[in-house]
Coordinates of C-alpha atoms and ligand atoms in Angstrom, one line a residue:
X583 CA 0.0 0.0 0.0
X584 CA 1.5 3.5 -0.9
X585 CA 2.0 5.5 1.9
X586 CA 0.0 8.4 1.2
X587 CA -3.2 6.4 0.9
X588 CA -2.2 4.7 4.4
X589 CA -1.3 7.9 5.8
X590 CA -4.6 9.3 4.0
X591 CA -6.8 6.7 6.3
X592 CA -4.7 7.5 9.7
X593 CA -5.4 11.0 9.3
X594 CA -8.7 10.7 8.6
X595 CA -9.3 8.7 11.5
X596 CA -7.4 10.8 14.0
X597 CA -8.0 14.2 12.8
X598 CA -6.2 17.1 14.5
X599 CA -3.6 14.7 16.0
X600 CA -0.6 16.0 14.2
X601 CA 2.4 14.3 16.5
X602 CA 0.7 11.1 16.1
X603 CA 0.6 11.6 12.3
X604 CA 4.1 12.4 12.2
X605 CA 5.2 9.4 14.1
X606 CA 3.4 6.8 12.3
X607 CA 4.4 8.4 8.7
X608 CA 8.2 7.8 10.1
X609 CA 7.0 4.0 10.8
X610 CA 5.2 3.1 7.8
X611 CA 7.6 5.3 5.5
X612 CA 10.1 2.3 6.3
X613 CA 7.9 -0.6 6.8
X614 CA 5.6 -0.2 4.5
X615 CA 7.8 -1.7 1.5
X616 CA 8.7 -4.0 3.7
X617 CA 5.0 -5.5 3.7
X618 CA 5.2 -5.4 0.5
X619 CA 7.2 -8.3 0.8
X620 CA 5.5 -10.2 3.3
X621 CA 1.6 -11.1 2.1
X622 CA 0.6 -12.1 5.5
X623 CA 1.7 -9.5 7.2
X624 CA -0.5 -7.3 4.7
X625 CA -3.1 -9.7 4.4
X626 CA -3.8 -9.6 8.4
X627 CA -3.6 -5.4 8.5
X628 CA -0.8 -5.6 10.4
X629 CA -0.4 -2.0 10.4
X630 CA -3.7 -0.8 10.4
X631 CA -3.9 -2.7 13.9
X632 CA -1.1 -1.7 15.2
X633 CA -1.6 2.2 14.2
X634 CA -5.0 1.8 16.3
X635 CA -4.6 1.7 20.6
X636 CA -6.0 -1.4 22.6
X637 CA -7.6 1.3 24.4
X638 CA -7.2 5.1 25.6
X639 CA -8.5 5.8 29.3
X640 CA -9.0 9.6 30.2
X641 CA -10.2 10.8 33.3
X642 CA -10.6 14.2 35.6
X643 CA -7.8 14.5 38.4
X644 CA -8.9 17.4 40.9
X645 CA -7.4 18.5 43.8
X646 CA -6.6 21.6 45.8
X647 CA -4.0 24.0 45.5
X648 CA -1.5 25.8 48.5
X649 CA -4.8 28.5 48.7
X650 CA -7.4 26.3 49.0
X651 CA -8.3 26.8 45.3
X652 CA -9.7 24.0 43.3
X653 CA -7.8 22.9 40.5
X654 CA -8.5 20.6 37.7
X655 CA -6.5 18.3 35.1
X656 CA -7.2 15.6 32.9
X657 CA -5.3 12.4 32.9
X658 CA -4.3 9.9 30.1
X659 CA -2.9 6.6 29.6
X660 CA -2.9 5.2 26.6
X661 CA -2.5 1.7 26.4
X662 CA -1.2 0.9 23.1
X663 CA -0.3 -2.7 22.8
X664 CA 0.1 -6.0 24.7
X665 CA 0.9 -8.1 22.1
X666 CA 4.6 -8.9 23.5
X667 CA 4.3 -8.1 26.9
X668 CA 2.8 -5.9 29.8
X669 CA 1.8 -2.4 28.7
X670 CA 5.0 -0.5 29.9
X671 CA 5.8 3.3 29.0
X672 CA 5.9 6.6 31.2
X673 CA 4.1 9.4 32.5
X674 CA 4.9 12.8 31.1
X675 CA 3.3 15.7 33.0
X676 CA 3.5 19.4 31.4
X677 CA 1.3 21.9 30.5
X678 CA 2.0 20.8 26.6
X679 CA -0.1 17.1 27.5
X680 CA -2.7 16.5 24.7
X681 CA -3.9 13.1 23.3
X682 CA -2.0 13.7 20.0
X683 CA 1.3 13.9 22.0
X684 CA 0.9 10.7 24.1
X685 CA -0.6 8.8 21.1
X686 CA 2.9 9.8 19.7
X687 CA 5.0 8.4 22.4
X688 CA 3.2 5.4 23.3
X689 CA 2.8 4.3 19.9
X690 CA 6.9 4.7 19.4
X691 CA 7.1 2.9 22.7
X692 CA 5.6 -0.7 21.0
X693 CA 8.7 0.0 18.8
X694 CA 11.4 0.1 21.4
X695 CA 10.2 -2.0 24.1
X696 CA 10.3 -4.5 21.4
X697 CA 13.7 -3.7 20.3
X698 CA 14.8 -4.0 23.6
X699 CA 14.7 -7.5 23.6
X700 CA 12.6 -7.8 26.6
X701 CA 9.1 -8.9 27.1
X702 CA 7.0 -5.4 27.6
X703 CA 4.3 -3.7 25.6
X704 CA 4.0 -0.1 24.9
X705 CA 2.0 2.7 26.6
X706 CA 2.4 6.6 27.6
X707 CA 0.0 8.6 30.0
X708 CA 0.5 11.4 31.8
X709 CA -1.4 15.1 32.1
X710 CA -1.3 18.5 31.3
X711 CA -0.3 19.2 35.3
X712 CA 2.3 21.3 35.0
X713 CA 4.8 20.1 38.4
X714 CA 6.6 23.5 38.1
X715 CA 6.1 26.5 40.7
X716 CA 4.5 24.0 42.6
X717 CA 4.9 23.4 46.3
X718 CA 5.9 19.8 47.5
X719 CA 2.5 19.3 48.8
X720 CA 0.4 20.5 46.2
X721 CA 2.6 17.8 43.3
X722 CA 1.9 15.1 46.6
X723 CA -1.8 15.9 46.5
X724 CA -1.6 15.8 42.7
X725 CA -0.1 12.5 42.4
X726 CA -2.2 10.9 44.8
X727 CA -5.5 12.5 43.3
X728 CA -4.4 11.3 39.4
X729 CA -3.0 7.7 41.3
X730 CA -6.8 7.4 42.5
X731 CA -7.8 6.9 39.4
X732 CA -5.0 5.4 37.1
X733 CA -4.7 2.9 39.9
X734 CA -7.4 0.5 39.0
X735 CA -6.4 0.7 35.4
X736 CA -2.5 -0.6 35.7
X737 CA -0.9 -3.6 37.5
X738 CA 2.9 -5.4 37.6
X739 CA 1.5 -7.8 35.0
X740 CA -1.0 -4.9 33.4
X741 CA 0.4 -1.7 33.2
X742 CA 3.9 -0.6 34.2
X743 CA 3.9 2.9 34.1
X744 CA 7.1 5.1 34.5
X745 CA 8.4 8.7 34.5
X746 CA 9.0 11.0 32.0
X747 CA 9.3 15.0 31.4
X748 CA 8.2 16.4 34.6
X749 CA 8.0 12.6 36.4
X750 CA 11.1 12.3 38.7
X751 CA 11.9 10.5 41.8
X752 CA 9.9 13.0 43.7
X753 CA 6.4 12.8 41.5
X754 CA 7.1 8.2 41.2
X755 CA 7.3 8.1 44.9
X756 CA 4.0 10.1 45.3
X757 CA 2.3 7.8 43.2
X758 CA 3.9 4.8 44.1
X759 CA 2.9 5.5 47.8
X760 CA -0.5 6.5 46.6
X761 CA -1.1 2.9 44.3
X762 CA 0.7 0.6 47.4
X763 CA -2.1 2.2 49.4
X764 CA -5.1 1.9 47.1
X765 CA -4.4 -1.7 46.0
X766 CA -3.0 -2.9 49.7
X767 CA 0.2 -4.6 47.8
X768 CA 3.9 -4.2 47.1
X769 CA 4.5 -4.9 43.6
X770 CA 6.6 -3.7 40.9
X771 CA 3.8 -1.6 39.2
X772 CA 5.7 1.5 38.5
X773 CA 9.5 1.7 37.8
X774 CA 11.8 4.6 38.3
X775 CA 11.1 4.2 42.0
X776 CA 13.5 4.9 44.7
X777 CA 16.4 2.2 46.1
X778 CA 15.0 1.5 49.2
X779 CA 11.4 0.7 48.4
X780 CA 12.5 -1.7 45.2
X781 CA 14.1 0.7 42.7
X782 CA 17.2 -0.3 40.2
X783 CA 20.7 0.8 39.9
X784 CA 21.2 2.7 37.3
X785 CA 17.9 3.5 36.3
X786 CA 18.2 7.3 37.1
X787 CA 21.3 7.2 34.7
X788 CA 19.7 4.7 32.1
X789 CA 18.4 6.6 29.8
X790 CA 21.4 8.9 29.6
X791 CA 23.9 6.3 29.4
X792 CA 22.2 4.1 27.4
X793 CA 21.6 6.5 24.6
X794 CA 25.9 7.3 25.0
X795 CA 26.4 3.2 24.2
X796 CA 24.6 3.6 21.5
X797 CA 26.6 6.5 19.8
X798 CA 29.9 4.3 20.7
X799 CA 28.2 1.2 18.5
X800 CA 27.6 3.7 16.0
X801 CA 30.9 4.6 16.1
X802 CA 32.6 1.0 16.4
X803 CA 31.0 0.2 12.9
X804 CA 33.1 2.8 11.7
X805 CA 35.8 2.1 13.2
X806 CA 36.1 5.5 15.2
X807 CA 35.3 6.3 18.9
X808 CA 33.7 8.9 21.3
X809 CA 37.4 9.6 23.3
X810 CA 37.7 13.4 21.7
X811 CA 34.8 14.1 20.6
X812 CA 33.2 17.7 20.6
X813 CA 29.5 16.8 21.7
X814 CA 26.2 19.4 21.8
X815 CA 23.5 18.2 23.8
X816 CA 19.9 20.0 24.5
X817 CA 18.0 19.9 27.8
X818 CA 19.3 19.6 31.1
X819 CA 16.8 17.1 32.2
X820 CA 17.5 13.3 33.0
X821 CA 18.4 12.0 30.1
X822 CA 20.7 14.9 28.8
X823 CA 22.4 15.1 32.2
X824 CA 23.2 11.8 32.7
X825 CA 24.8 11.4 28.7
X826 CA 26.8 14.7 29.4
X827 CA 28.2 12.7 32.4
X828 CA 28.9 9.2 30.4
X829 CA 30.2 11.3 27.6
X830 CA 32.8 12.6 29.9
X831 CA 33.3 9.8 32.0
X832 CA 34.1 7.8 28.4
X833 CA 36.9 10.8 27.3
X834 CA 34.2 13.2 25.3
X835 CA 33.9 16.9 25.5
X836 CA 30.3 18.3 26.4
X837 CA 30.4 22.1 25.0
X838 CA 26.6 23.0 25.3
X839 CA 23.9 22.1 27.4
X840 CA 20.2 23.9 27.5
X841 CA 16.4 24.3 28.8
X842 CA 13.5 25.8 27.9
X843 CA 15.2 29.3 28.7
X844 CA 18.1 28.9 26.2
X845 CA 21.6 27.3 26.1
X846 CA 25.4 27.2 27.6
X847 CA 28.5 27.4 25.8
X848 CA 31.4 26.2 27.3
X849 CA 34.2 25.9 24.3
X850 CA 37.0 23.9 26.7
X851 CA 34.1 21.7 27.6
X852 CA 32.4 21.1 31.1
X853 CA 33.7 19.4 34.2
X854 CA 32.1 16.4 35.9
X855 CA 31.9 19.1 39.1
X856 CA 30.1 21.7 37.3
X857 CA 27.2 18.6 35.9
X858 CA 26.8 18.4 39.5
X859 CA 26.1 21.5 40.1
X860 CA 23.7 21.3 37.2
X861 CA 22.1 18.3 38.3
X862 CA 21.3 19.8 41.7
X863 CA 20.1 23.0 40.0
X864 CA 17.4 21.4 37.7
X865 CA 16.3 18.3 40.3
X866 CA 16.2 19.8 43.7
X867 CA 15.9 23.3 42.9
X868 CA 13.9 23.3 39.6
X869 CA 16.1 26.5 38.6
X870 CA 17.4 27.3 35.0
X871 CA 20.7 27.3 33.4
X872 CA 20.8 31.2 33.4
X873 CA 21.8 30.8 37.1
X874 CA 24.4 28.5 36.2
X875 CA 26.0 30.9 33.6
X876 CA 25.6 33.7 36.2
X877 CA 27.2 31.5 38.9
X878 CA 30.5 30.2 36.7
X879 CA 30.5 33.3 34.2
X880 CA 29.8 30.9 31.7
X881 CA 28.3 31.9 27.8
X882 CA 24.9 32.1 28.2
X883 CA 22.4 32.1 24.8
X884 CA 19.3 33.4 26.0
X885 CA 16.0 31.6 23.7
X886 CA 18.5 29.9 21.2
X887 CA 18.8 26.2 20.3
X888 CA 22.4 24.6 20.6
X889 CA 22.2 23.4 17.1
X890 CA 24.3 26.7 16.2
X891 CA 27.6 25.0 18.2
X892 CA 29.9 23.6 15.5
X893 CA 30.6 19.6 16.9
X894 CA 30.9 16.3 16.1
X895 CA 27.9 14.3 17.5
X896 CA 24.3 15.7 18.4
X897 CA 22.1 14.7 21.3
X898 CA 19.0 16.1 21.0
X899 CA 17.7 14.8 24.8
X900 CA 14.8 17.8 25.6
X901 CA 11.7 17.4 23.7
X902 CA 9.9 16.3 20.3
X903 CA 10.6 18.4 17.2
X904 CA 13.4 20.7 18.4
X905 CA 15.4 19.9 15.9
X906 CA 14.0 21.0 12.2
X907 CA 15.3 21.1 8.5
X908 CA 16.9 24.3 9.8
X909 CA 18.9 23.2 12.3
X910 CA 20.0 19.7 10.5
X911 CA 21.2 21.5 8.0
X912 CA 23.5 24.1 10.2
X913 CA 25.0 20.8 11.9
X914 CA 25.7 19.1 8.7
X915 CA 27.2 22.5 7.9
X916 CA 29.4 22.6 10.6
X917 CA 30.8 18.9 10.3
X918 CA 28.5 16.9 12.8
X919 CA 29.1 12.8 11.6
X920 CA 26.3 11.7 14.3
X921 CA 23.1 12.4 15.7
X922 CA 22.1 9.8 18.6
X923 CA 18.3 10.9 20.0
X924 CA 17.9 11.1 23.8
X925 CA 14.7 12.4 23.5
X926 CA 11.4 11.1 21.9
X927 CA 10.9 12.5 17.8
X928 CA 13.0 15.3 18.8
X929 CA 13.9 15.8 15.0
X930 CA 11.3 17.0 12.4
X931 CA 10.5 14.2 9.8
X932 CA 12.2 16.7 7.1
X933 CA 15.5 17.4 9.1
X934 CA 15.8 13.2 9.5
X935 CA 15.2 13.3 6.1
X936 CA 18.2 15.6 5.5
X937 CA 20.2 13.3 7.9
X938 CA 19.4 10.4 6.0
X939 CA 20.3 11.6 2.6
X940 CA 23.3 13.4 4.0
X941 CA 24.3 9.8 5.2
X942 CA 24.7 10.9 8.6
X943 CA 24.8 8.3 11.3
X944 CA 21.7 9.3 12.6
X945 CA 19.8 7.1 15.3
X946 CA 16.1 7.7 16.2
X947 CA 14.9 7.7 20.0
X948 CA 13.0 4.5 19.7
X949 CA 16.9 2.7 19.7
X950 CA 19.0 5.4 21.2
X951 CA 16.9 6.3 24.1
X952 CA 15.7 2.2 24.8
X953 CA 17.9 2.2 27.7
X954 CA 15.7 3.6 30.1
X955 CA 13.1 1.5 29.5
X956 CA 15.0 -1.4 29.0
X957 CA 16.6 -1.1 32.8
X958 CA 12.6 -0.3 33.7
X959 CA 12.5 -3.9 32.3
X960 CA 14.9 -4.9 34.6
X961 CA 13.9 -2.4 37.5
X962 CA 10.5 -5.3 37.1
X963 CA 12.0 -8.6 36.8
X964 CA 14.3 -7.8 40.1
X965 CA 10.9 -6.7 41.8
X966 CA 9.3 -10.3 40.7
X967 CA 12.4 -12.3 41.6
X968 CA 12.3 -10.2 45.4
X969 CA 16.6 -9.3 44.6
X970 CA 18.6 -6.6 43.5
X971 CA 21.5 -6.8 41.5
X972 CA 24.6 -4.7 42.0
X973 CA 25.4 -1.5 39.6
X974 CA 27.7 -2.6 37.6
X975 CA 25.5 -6.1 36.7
X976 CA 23.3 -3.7 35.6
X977 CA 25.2 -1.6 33.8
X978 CA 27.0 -4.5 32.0
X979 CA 23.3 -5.5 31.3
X980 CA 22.4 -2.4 30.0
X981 CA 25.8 -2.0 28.0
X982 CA 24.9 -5.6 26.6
X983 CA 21.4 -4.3 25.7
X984 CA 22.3 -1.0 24.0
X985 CA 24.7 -3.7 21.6
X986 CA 21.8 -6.1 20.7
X987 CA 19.6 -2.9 19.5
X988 CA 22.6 -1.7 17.4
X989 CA 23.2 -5.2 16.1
X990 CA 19.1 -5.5 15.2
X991 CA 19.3 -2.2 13.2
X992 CA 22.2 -3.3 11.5
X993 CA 20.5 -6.4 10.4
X994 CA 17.3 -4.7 9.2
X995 CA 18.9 -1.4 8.3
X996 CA 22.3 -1.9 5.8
X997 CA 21.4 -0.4 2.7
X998 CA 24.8 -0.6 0.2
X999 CA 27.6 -1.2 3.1
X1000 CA 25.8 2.0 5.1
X1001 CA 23.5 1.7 8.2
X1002 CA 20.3 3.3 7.9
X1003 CA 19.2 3.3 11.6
X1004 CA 15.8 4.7 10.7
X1005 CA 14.5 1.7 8.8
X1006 CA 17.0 -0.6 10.8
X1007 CA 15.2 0.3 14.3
X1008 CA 11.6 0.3 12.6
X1009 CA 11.5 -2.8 11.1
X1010 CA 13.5 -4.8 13.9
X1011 CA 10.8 -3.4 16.7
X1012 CA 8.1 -4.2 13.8
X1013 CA 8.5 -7.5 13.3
X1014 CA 8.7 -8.7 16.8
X1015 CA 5.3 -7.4 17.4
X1016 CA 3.7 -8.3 14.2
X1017 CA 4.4 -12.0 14.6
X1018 CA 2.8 -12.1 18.2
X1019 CA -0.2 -10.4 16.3
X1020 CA -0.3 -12.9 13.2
X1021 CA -0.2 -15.9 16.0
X1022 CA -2.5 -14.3 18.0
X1023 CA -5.4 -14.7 15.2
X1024 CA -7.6 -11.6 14.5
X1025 CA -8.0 -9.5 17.4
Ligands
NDP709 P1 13.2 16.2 32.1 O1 11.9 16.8 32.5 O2 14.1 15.6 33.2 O3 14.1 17.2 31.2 C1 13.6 17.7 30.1 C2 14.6 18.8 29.6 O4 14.2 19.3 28.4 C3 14.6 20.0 30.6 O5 15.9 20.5 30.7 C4 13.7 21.0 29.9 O6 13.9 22.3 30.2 C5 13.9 20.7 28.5 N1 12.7 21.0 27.7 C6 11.5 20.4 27.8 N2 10.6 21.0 26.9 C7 11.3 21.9 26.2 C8 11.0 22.8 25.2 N3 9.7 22.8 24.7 N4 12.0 23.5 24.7 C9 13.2 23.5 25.2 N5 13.6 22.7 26.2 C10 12.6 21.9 26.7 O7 12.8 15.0 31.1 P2 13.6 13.8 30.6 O8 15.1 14.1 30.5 O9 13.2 12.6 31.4 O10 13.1 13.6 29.1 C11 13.6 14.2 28.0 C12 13.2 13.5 26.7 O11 13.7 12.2 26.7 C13 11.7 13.4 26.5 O12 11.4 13.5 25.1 C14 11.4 12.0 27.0 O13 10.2 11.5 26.4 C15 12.6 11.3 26.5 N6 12.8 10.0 27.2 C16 13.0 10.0 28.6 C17 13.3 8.8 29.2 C18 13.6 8.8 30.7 O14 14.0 7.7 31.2 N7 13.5 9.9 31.4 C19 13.3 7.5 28.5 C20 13.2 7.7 27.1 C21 12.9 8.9 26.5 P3 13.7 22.9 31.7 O15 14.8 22.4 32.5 O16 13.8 24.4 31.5 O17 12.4 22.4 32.2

């Protein structure tokens, strides 16, 4: 089927949803020729299946503010598919929360929960609660309010939610408190949760570090490595914190960081100490990078993407499409051999386009960014086996994980000697998925 006529039918059944569109267009761009070649897959509407959610669940979470006010947010999860394991996927809260967003992220989750290896299915929820500027108490009574209802919908072999933009340590253990309460059990239903009430090593660093091991595969198939490499990164969140440290750890230079307020430029790279610093700012003291420049007398870029810092790898880790035609092409410009995704679609479908015909080593989020999830995946089978394994058994795990991905794109992706790591990662998360589906009958 051509992909305008199955993009034609996706639109018309989800009108309005424009991050969903763009998603599944990425998908089906890539496997779509490659049902072509496989009758049953087309013959069973493989893809018009998948492209649909097992179900969506929205709901009213109210709840009262510092002043006594009344406040009210909506809730999502979308439960996307179960065909290969447990719905598993995080919870994003931020004012920007709509349906079309989450129907974005928890249909790329099916993709790289598959890819992982492990046994989870995908699903994203989360609300347009925006955690910042608000007291502890009121994000407590938040959590607890939106865990009153999400709890009867989830469950360890259910729904494994997890965190994402504006879901820490602080907003999982509010709603982990709230859903051991509600359901009278200790179970590994959400992941992400501190190490002393059954959290993983490594998981806060997962993400981060996972998305690094990637970039270094990349790299081994060319025969180069990360040791010297000038490296941009945007956001200052989890994931882009915990690269920047990896990336220096493993002999990189990290030259740029940002927020939603603009970005640093530090051209002799920054220091382990300063990340700290950083780290503290944005988790315990929800404060911007300006304050950081102000405190070290460091460049400060107020309202401008990174992208404008000549380097040699990318890591876009903040948010979807901040990275458009625009910027691919001033990176290209200025040299940049590889773009490794921390973040979710943060590249426009035309500036991955550019990537790809520029023969970039460009890898999307659904491979680069797998580690988190994939340790989630781990964060539940230590939960079910009542253990914990040490940090580095879970970062050699992780390490071993973030090869078998690269080795799956590889295998679906080489297209005359080169690696294209767009089709490589679709088709490899596709086809795990779409033979659970064709042995499952018509469902
Ligand atoms: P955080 O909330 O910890 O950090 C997000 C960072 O991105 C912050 O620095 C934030 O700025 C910045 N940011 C957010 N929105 C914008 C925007 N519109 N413009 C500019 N900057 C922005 O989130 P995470 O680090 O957890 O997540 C980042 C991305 O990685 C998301 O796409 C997420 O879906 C994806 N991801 C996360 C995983 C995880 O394990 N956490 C797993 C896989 C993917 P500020 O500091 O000013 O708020």
């Amino acid at each position: 089927m051509e992909l305008d006529q199955f993009m034609a039918g996706l639109v018309r059944r989800n009108p309005g949803e424009k991050e969903f569109h763009q998603a599944v267009r990425e998908v089906a761009d890539k496997v779509l020729p490659f049902i072509a070649a496989h009758p049953d897959y087309q013959k069973a509407r493989i893809m018009e299946r998948m492209t649909e959610p097992d179900r969506i669940v929205i709901f009213r979470v109210s709840w009262e503010d510092d002043d006594g006010n009344v406040r009210v947010n909506r809730g999502y999860r979308v439960q996307f598919s179960n065909a290969i394991g447990p719905y598993k996927g995080g919870l994003r809260f931020d004012k920007s929360v709509h349906l079309s967003v989450l129907k974005f992220l928890g249909f790329e989750q099916v993709f790289k929960n598959s890819l992982t290896t492990l046994p989870m299915g995908g699903a994203k929820g989360g609300s347009d609660f925006n955690p910042k500027g608000k007291s502890d108490s009121e994000v407590m009574r938040f959590c607890q309010s939106f865990m009153t209802e999400l709890y009867r919908h989830i469950g360890e072999d259910v729904d494994v939610p997890a965190g994402d933009i504006g879901v820490g340590a602080r907003e999982i253990s509010y709603l982990f408190g709230q859903y051991k309460r509600l359901s009278n059990e200790f179970t590994g239903t959400l992941t992400g949760k501190g190490l002393a009430f059954g959290g993983s090593q490594v998981r806060t660093e997962a993400t981060g570090y996972g998305c690094v091991y990637f970039a270094r595969e990349m790299l081994a198939h060319v025969n180069d490595e990360l040791e010297g490499k000038t490296c941009v990164l945007s956001g200052s969140g989890n994931v882009a914190t915990y690269a920047a440290q990896r990336l220096m750890q493993l002999g990189a230079k990290v030259v740029a960081l940002s927020d939603r307020t603009g970005f640093i430029h530090e051209p002799d790279g920054l220091t382990l100490e300063r990340l700290d610093y950083i780290i503290e700012l944005k988790e315990h003291q929800r404060g911007s990078l300006d304050q950081y420049a102000k405190e070290f007398g460091v460049t400060f870029c107020p309202g401008k993407k990174p992208w404008i810092v000549p380097c040699d790898i990318a890591f876009p880790c903040a948010t979807q499409n901040e990275l458009d035609k625009e910027d691919a092409r001033t990176l290209i410009d200025h040299g940049c051999r590889l773009v490794s995704e921390g973040a979710n679609m943060p590249t426009t479908f035309a500036g991955s386009t550019l990537f790809e015909e520029a023969q970039i080593l460009f890898a999307p989020g659904k491979a680069a960014n797998a580690g988190g999830v994939a340790i989630s995946g781990l964060e539940m089978s230590q939960n079910s086996m009542r253990l914990s394994w040490t940090r580095e058994e879970v970062d050699r795990q992780l390490q071993e994980i973030m090869t078998r991905i690269h080795e799956q794109c590889v295998e679906y992706g080489i297209e005359n000697g080169h690696v294209n790591y767009i089709k490589g990662a679709n088709v490899a998360g596709f086809v795990k998925v779409a033979e659970a589906m064709l042995a499952y009958g018509i469902m």
